[in-house]
PDB file of C-alpha atoms and ligand atoms in Angstrom:
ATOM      1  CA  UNK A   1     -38.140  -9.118 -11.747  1.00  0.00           C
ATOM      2  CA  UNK A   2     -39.216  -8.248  -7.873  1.00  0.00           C
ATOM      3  CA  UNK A   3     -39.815  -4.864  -6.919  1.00  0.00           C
ATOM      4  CA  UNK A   4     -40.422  -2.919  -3.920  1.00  0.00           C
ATOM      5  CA  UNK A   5     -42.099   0.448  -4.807  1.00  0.00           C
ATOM      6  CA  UNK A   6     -42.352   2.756  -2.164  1.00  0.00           C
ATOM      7  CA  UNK A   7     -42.974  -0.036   0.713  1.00  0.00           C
ATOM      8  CA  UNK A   8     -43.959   1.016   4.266  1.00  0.00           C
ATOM      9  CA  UNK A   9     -44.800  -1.879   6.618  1.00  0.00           C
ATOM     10  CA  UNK A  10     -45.479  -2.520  10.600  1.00  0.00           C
ATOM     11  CA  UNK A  11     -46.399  -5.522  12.614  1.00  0.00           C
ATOM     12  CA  UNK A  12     -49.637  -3.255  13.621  1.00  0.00           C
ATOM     13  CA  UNK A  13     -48.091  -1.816  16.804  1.00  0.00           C
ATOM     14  CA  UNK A  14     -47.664   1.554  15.681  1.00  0.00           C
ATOM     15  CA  UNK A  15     -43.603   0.737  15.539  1.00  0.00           C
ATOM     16  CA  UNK A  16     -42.406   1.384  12.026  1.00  0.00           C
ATOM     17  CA  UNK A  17     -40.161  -1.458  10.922  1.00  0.00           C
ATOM     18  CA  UNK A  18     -39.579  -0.563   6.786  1.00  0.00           C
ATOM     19  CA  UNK A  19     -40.190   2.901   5.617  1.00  0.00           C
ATOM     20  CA  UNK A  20     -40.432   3.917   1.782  1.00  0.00           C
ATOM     21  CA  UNK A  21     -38.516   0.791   0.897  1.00  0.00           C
ATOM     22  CA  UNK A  22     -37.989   0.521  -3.568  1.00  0.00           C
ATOM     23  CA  UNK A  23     -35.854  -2.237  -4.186  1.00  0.00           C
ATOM     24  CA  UNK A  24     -35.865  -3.700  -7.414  1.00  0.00           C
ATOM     25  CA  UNK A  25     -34.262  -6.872  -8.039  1.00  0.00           C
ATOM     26  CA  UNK A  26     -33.366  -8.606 -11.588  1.00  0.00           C
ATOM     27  CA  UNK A  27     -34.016 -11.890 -12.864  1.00  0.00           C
ATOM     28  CA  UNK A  28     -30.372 -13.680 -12.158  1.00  0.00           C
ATOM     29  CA  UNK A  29     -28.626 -11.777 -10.005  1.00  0.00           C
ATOM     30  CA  UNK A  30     -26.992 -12.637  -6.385  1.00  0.00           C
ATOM     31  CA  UNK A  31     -27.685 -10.680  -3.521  1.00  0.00           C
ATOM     32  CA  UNK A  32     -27.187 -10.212   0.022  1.00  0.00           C
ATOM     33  CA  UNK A  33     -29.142  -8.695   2.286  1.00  0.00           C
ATOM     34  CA  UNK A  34     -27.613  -7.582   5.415  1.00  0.00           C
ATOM     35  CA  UNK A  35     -27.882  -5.202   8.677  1.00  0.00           C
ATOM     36  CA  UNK A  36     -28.273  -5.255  12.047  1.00  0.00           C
ATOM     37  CA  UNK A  37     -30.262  -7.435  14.135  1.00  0.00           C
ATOM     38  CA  UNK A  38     -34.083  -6.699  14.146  1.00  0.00           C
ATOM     39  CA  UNK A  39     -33.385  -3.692  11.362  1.00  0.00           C
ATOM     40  CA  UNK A  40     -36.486  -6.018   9.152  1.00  0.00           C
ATOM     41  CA  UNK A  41     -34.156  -8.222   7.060  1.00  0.00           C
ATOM     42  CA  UNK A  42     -36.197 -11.318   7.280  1.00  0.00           C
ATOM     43  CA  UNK A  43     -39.563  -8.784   7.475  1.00  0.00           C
ATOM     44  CA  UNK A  44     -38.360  -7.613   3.573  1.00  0.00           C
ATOM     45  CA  UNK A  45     -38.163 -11.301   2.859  1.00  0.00           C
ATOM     46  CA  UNK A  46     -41.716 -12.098   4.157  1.00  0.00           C
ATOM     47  CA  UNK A  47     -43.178  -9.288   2.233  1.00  0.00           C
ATOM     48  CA  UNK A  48     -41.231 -10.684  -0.401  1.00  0.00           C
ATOM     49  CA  UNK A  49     -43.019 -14.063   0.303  1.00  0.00           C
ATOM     50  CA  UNK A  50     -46.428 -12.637   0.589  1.00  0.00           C
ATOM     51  CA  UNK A  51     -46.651 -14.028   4.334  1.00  0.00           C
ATOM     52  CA  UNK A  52     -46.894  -9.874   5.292  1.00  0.00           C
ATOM     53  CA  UNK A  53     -48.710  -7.533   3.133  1.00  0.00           C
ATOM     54  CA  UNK A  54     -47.302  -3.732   2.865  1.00  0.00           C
ATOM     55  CA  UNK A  55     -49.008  -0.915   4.580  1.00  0.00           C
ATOM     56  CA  UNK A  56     -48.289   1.079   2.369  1.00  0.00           C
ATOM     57  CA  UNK A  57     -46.375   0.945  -1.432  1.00  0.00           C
ATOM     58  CA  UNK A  58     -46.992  -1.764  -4.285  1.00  0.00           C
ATOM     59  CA  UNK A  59     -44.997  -5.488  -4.566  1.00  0.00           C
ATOM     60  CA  UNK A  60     -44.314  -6.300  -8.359  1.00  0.00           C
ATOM     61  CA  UNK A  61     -43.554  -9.179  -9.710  1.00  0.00           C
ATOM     62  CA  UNK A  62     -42.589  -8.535 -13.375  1.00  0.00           C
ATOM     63  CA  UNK A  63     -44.917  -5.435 -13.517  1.00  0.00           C
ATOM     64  CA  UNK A  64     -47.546  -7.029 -12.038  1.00  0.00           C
ATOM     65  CA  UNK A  65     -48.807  -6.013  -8.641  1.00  0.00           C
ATOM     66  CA  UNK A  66     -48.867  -8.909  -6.225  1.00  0.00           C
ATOM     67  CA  UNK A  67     -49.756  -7.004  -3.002  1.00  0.00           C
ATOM     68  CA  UNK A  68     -53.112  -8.989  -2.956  1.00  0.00           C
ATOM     69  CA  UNK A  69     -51.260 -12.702  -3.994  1.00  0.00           C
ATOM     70  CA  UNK A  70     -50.828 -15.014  -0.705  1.00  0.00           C
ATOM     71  CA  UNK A  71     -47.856 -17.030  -0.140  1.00  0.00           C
ATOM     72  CA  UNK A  72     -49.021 -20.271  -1.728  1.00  0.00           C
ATOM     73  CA  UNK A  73     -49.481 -17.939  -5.497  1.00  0.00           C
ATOM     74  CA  UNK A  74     -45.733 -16.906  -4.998  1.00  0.00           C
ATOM     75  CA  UNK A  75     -44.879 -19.825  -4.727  1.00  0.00           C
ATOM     76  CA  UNK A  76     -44.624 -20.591  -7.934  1.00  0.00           C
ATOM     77  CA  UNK A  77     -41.928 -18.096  -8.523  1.00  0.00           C
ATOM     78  CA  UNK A  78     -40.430 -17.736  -5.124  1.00  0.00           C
ATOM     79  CA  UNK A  79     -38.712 -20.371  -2.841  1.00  0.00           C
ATOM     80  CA  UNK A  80     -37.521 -19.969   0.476  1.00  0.00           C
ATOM     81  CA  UNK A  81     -35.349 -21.774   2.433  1.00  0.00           C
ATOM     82  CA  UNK A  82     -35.709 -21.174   6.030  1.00  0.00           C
ATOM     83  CA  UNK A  83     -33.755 -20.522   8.843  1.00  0.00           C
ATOM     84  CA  UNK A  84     -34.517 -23.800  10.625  1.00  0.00           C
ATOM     85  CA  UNK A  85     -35.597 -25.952   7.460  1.00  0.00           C
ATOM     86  CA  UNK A  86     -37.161 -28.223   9.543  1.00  0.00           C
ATOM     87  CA  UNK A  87     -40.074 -26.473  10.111  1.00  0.00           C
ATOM     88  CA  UNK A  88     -41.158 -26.321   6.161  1.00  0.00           C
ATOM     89  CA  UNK A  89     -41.153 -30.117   6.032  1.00  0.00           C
ATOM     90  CA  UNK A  90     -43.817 -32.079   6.953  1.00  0.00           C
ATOM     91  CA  UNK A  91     -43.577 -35.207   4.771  1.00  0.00           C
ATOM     92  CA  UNK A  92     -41.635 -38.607   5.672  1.00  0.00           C
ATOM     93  CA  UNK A  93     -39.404 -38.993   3.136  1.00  0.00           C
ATOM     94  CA  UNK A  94     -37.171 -36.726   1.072  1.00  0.00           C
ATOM     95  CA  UNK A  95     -38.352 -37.319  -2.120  1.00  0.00           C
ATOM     96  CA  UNK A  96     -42.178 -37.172  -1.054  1.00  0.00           C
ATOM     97  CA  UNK A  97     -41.538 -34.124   0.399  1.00  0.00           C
ATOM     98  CA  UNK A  98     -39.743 -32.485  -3.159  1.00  0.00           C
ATOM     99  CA  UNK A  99     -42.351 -33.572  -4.449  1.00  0.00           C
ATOM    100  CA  UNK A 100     -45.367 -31.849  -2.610  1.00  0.00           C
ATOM    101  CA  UNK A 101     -44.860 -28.637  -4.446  1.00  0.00           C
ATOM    102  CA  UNK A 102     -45.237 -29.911  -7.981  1.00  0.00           C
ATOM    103  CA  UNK A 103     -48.273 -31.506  -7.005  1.00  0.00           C
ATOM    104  CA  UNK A 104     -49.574 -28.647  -6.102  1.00  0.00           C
ATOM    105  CA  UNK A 105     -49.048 -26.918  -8.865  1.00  0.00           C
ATOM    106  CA  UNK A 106     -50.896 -30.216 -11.196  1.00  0.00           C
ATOM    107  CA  UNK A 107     -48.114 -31.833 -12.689  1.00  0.00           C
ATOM    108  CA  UNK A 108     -48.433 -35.049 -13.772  1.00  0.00           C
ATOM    109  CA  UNK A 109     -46.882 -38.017 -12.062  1.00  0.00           C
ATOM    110  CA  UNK A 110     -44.205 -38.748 -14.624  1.00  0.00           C
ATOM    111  CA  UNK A 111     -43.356 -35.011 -15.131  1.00  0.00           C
ATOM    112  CA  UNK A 112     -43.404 -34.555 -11.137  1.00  0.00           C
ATOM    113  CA  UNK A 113     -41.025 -37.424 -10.665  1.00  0.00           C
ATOM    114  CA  UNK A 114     -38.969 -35.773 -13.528  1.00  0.00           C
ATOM    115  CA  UNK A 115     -38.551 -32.866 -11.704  1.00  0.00           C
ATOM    116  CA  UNK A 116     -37.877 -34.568  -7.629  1.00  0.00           C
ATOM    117  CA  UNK A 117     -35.075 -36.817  -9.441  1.00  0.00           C
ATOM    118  CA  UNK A 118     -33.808 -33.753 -11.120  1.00  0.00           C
ATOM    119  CA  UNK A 119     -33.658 -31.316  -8.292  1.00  0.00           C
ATOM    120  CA  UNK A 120     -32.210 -34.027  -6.553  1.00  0.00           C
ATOM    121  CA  UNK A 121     -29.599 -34.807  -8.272  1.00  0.00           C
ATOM    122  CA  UNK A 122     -28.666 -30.909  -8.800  1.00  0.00           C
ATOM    123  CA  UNK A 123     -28.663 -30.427  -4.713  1.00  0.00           C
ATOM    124  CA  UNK A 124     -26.638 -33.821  -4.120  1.00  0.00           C
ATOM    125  CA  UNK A 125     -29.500 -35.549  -2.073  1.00  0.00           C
ATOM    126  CA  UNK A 126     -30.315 -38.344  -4.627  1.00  0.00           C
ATOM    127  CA  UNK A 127     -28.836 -40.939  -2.351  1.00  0.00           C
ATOM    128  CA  UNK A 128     -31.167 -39.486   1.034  1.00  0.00           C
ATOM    129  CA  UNK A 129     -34.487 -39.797  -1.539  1.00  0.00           C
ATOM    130  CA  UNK A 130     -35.882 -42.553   0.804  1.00  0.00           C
ATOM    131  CA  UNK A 131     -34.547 -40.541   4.291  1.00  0.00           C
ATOM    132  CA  UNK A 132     -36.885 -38.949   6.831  1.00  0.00           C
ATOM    133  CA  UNK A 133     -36.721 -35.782   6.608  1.00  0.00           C
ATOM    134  CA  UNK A 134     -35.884 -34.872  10.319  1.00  0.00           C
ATOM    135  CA  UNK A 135     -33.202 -37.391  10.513  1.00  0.00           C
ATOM    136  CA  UNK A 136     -31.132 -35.373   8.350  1.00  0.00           C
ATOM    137  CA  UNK A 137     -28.588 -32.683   9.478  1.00  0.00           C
ATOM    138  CA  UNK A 138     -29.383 -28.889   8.984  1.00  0.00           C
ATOM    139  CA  UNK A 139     -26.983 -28.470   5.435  1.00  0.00           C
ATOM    140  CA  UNK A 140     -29.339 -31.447   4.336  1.00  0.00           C
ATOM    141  CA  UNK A 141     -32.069 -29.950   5.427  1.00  0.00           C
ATOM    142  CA  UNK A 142     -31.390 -26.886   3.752  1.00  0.00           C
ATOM    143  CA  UNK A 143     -30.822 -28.677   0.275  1.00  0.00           C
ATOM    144  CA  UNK A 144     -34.303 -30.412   0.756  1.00  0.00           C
ATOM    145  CA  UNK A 145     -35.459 -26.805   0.825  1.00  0.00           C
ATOM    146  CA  UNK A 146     -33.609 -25.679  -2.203  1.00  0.00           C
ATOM    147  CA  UNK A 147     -34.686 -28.582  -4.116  1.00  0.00           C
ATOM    148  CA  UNK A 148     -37.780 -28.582  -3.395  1.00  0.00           C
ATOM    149  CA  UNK A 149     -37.616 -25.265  -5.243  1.00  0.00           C
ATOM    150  CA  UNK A 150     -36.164 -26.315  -7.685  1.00  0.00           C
ATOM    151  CA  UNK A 151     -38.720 -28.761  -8.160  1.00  0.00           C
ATOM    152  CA  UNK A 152     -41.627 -26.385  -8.504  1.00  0.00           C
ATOM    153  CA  UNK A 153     -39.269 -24.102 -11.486  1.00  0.00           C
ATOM    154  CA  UNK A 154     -38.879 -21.150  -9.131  1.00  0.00           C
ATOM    155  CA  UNK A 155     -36.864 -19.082 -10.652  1.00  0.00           C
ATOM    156  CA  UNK A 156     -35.615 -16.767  -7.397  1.00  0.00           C
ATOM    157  CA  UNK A 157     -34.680 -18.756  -3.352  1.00  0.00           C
ATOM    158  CA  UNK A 158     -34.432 -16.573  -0.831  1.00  0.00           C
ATOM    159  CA  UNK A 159     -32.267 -17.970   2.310  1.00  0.00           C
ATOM    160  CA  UNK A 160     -32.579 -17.038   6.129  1.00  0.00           C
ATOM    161  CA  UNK A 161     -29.237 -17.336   7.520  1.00  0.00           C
ATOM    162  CA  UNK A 162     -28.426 -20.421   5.591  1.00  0.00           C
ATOM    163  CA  UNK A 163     -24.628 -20.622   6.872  1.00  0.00           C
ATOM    164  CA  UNK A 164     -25.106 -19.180  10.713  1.00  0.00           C
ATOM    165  CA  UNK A 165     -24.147 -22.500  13.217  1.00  0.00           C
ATOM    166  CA  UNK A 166     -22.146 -24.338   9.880  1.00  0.00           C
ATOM    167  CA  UNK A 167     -18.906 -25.684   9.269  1.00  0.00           C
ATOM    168  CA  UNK A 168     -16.687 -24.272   7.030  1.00  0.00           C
ATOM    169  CA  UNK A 169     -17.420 -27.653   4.718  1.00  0.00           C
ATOM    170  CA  UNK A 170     -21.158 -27.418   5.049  1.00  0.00           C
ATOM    171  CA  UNK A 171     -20.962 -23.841   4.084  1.00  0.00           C
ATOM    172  CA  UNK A 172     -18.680 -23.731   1.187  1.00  0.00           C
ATOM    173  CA  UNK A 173     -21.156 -27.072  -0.034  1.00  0.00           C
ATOM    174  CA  UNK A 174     -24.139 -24.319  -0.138  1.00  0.00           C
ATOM    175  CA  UNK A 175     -22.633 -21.305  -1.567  1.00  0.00           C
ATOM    176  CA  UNK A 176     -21.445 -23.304  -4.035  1.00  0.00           C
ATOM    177  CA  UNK A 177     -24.520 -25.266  -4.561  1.00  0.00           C
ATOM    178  CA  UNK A 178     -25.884 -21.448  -5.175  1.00  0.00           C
ATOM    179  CA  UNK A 179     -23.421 -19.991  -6.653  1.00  0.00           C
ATOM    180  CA  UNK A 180     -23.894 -23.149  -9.430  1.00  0.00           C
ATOM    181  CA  UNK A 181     -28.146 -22.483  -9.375  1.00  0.00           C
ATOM    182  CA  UNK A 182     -27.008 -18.471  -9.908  1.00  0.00           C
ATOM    183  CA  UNK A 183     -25.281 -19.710 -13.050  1.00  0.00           C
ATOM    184  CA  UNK A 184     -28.021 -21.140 -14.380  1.00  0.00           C
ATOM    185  CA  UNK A 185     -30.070 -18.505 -13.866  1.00  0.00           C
ATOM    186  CA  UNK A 186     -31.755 -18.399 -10.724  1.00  0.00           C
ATOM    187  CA  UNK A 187     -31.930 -15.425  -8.560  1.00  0.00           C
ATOM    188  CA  UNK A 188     -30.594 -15.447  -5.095  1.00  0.00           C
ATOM    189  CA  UNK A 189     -31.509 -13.547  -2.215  1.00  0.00           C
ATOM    190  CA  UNK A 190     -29.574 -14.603   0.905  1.00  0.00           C
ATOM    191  CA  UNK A 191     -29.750 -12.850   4.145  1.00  0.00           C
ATOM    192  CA  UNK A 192     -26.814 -12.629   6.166  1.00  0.00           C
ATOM    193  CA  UNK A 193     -24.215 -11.413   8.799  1.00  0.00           C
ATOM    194  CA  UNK A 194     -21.266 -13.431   7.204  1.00  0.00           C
ATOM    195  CA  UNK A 195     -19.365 -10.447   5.470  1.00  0.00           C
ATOM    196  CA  UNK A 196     -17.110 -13.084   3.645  1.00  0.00           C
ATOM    197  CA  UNK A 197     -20.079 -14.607   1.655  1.00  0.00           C
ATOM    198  CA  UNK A 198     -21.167 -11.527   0.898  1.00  0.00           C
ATOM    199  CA  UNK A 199     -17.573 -10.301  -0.668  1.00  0.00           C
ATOM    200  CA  UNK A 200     -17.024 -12.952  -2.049  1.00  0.00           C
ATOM    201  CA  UNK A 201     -20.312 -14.736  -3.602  1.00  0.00           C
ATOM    202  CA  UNK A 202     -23.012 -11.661  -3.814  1.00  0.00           C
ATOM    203  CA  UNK A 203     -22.389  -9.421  -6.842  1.00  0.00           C
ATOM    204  CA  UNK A 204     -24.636  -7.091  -4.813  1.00  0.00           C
ATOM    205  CA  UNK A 205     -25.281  -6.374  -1.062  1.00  0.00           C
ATOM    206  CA  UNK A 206     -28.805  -4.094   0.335  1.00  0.00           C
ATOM    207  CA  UNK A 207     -28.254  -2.916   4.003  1.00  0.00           C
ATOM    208  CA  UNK A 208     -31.085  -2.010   5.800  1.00  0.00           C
ATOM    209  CA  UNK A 209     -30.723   0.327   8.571  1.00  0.00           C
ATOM    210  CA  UNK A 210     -33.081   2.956  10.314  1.00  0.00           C
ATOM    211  CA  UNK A 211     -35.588   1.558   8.402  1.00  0.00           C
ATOM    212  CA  UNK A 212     -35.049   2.228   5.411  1.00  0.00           C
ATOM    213  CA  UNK A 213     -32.444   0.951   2.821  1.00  0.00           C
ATOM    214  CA  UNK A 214     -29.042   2.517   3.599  1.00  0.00           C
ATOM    215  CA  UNK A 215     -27.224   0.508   0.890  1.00  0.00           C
ATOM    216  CA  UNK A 216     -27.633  -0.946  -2.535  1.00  0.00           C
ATOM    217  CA  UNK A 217     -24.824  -1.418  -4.469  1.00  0.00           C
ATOM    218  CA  UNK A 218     -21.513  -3.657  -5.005  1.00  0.00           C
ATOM    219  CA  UNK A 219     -19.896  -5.593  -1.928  1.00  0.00           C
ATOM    220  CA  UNK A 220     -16.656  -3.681  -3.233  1.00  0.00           C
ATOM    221  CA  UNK A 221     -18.194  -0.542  -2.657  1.00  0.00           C
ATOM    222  CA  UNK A 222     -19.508  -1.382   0.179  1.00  0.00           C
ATOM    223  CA  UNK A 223     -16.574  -2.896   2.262  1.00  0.00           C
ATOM    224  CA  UNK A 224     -14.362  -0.171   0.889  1.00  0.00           C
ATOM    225  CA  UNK A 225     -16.181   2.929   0.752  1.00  0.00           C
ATOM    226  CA  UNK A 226     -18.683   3.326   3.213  1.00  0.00           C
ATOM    227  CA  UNK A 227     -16.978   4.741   6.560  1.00  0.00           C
ATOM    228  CA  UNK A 228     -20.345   3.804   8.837  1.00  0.00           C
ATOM    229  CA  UNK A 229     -20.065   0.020   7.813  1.00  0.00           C
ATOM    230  CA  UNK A 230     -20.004  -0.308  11.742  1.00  0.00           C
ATOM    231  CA  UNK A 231     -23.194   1.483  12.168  1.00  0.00           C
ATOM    232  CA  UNK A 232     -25.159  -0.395   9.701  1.00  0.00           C
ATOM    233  CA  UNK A 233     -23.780  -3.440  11.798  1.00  0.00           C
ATOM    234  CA  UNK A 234     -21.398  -5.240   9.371  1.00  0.00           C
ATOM    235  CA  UNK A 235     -17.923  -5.097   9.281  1.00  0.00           C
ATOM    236  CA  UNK A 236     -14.449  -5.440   6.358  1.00  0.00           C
ATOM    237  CA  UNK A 237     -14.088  -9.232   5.488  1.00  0.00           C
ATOM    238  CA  UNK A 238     -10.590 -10.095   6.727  1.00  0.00           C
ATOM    239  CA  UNK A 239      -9.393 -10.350   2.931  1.00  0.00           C
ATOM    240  CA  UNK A 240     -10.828  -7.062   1.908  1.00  0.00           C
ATOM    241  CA  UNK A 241      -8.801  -5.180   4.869  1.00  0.00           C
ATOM    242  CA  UNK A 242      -6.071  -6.989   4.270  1.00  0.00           C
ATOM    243  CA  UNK A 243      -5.684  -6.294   0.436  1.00  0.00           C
ATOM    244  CA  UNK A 244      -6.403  -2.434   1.511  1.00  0.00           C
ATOM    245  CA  UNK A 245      -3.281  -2.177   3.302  1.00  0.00           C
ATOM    246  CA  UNK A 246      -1.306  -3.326   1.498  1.00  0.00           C
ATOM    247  CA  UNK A 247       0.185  -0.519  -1.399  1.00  0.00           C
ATOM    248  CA  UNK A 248      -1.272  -1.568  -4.460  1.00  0.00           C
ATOM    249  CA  UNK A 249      -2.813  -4.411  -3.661  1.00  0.00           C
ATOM    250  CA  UNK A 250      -6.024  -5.399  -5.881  1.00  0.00           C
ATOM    251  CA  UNK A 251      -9.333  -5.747  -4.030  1.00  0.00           C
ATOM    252  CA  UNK A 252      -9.734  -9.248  -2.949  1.00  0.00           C
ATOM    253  CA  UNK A 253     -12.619 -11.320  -2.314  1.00  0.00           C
ATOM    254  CA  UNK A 254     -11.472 -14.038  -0.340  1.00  0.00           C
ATOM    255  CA  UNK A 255      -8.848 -14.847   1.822  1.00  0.00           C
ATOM    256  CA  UNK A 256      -7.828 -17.520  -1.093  1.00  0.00           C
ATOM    257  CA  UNK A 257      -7.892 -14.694  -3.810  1.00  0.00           C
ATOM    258  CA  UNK A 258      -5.842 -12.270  -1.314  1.00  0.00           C
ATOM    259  CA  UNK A 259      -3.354 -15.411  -0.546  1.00  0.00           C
ATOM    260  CA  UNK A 260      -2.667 -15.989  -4.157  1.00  0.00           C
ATOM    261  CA  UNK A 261      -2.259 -12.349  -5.190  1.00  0.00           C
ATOM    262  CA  UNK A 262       0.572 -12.204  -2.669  1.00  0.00           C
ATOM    263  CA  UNK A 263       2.399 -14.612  -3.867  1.00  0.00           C
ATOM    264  CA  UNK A 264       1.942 -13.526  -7.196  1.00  0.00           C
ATOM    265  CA  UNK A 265       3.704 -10.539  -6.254  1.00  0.00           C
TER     266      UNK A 265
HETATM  267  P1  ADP B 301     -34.069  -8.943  11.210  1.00  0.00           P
HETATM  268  O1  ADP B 301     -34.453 -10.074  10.312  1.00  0.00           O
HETATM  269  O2  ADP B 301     -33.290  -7.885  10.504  1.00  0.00           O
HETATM  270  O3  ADP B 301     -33.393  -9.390  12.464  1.00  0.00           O
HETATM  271  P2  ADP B 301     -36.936  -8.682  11.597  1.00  0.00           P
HETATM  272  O4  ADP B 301     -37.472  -8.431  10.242  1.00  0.00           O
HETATM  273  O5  ADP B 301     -37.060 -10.063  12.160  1.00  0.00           O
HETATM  274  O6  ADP B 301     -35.418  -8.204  11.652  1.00  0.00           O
HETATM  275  O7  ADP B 301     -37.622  -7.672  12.623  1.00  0.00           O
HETATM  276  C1  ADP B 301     -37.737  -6.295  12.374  1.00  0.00           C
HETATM  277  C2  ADP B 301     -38.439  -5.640  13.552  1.00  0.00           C
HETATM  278  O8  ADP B 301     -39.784  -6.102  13.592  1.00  0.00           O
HETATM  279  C3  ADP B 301     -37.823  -5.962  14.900  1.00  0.00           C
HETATM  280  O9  ADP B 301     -37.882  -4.813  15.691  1.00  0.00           O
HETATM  281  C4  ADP B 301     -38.713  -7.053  15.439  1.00  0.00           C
HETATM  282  O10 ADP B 301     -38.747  -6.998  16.847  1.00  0.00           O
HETATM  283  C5  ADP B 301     -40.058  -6.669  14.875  1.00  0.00           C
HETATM  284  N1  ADP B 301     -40.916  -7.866  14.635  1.00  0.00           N
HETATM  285  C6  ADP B 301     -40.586  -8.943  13.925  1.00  0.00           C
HETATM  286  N2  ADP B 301     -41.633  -9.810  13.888  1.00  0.00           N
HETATM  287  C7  ADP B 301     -42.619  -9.249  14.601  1.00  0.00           C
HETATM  288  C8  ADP B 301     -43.960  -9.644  14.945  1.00  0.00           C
HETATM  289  N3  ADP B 301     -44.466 -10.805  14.517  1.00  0.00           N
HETATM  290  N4  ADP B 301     -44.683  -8.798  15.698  1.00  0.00           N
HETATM  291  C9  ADP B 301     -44.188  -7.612  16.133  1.00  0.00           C
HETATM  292  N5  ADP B 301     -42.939  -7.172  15.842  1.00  0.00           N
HETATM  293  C10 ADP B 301     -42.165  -7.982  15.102  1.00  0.00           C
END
């Protein structure tokens, strides 16, 4: 469990970027986090990280307060995946790289080669073990990232952006590569302005806007209830509006789910 208690935070210029921020998120669950451009998405995410400390307000991690914990002590619990991977990898081959962060946290050679081949073979990249790392393209990138997470036993990834610049195919690859890691229990935080991933992967969306958190609660709720969606910078997924005009139409998470309930009909 993460938790935000009461979190103010600037950059030290006087501008306030988060104000009395509680968040509290649960071991397991999938959520989005979402708002307009520069409202302090990826600034939650780096107080999340420990790479900013709060002004103000306590960071828990299960009870515990972490205010004082750097990045490297979170990192046993916390991955991160970047929003240009390439800049978290610094090793010249896939599998060396996987396999930085269990040697960092003292596992033995068999047990860290255990885990590389296993988060390997969980993200798909078995076959790119011997690659360079900067030779691969950004959805392989991103899977380094992820399994090099899964390599250390985090048990939450946050994601910048993961799917902004993707093909369709690279994206559906990750949110289903996530959606998969979700089921076994890992906890997702994924930032984003794709509406669609939110409806239809995050069980959960948080909004920030005027610096503070204007939303917490279902992407159903969300896309059909709040009237200032526009304001807090998102808009209704093409599936959601679509299954709201029509009379009696069930909410709809994807365009596939909308597509099949009309022909159903
Ligand atoms: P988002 O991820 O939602 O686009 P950010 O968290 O990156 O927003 O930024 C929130 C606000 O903090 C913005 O106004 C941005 O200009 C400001 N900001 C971000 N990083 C810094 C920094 N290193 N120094 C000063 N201001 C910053």
């Amino acid at each position: 469990m993460l938790e935000f208690k009461d979190v103010c935070f600037n950059y030290g210029n006087g501008v306030p970027v988060l104000e009395h921020i509680n968040i509290r998120i649960g071991p397991g669950e999938f959520i989005g986090l979402g708002g307009r451009n520069g409202c302090g998405k990826t600034t939650v995410t780096r107080l999340l990280m420990g790479l900013e400390k709060p002004v103000s307000g306590e960071i828990l991690h299960d009870g515990k307060v972490i205010n004082d914990d750097d990045a490297s002590a979170r990192s046993h619990y916390i991955g991160y995946v970047f929003q240009r991977p390439e800049r978290q990898m610094f090793r010249s081959t896939v599998e060396d790289e996987v396999a930085y962060g269990p040697q960092q946290l003292g596992m033995s050679r068999d047990e860290t080669a255990a885990a590389v081949a296993e988060a390997l073979a969980m993200t798909g990249l078995s076959h790119l073990a011997k690659a360079y790392p900067p030779n691969l393209n950004r959805g392989e990138k991103q899977r380094v990232a992820i399994a090099s997470a899964i390599a250390m036993h985090t048990s939450c990834i946050i994601l910048d952006e993961p799917t902004s610049g993707q093909d369709s195919a690279d994206k559906k690859m990750l949110m289903e590569l996530l959606t998969d890691l979700n089921k076994k229990g890992m906890t997702i935080l994924i930032i984003s302005h794709d509406m669609d991933i939110f409806a239809q992967y995050c069980q959960r969306v948080i909004v920030i806007g005027n610096h503070t958190k204007a939303f917490d609660g279902t992407p159903q709720e969300l896309f059909t209830q709040r009237e200032d969606l526009y304001d807090l910078g998102l808009s209704r997924p093409e599936s959601v509006a679509l299954s709201m005009a029509v009379p009696g139409m069930k909410y709809c998470r994807s365009m596939k789910e909308f597509t099949e309930e009309m022909l159903r009909r």
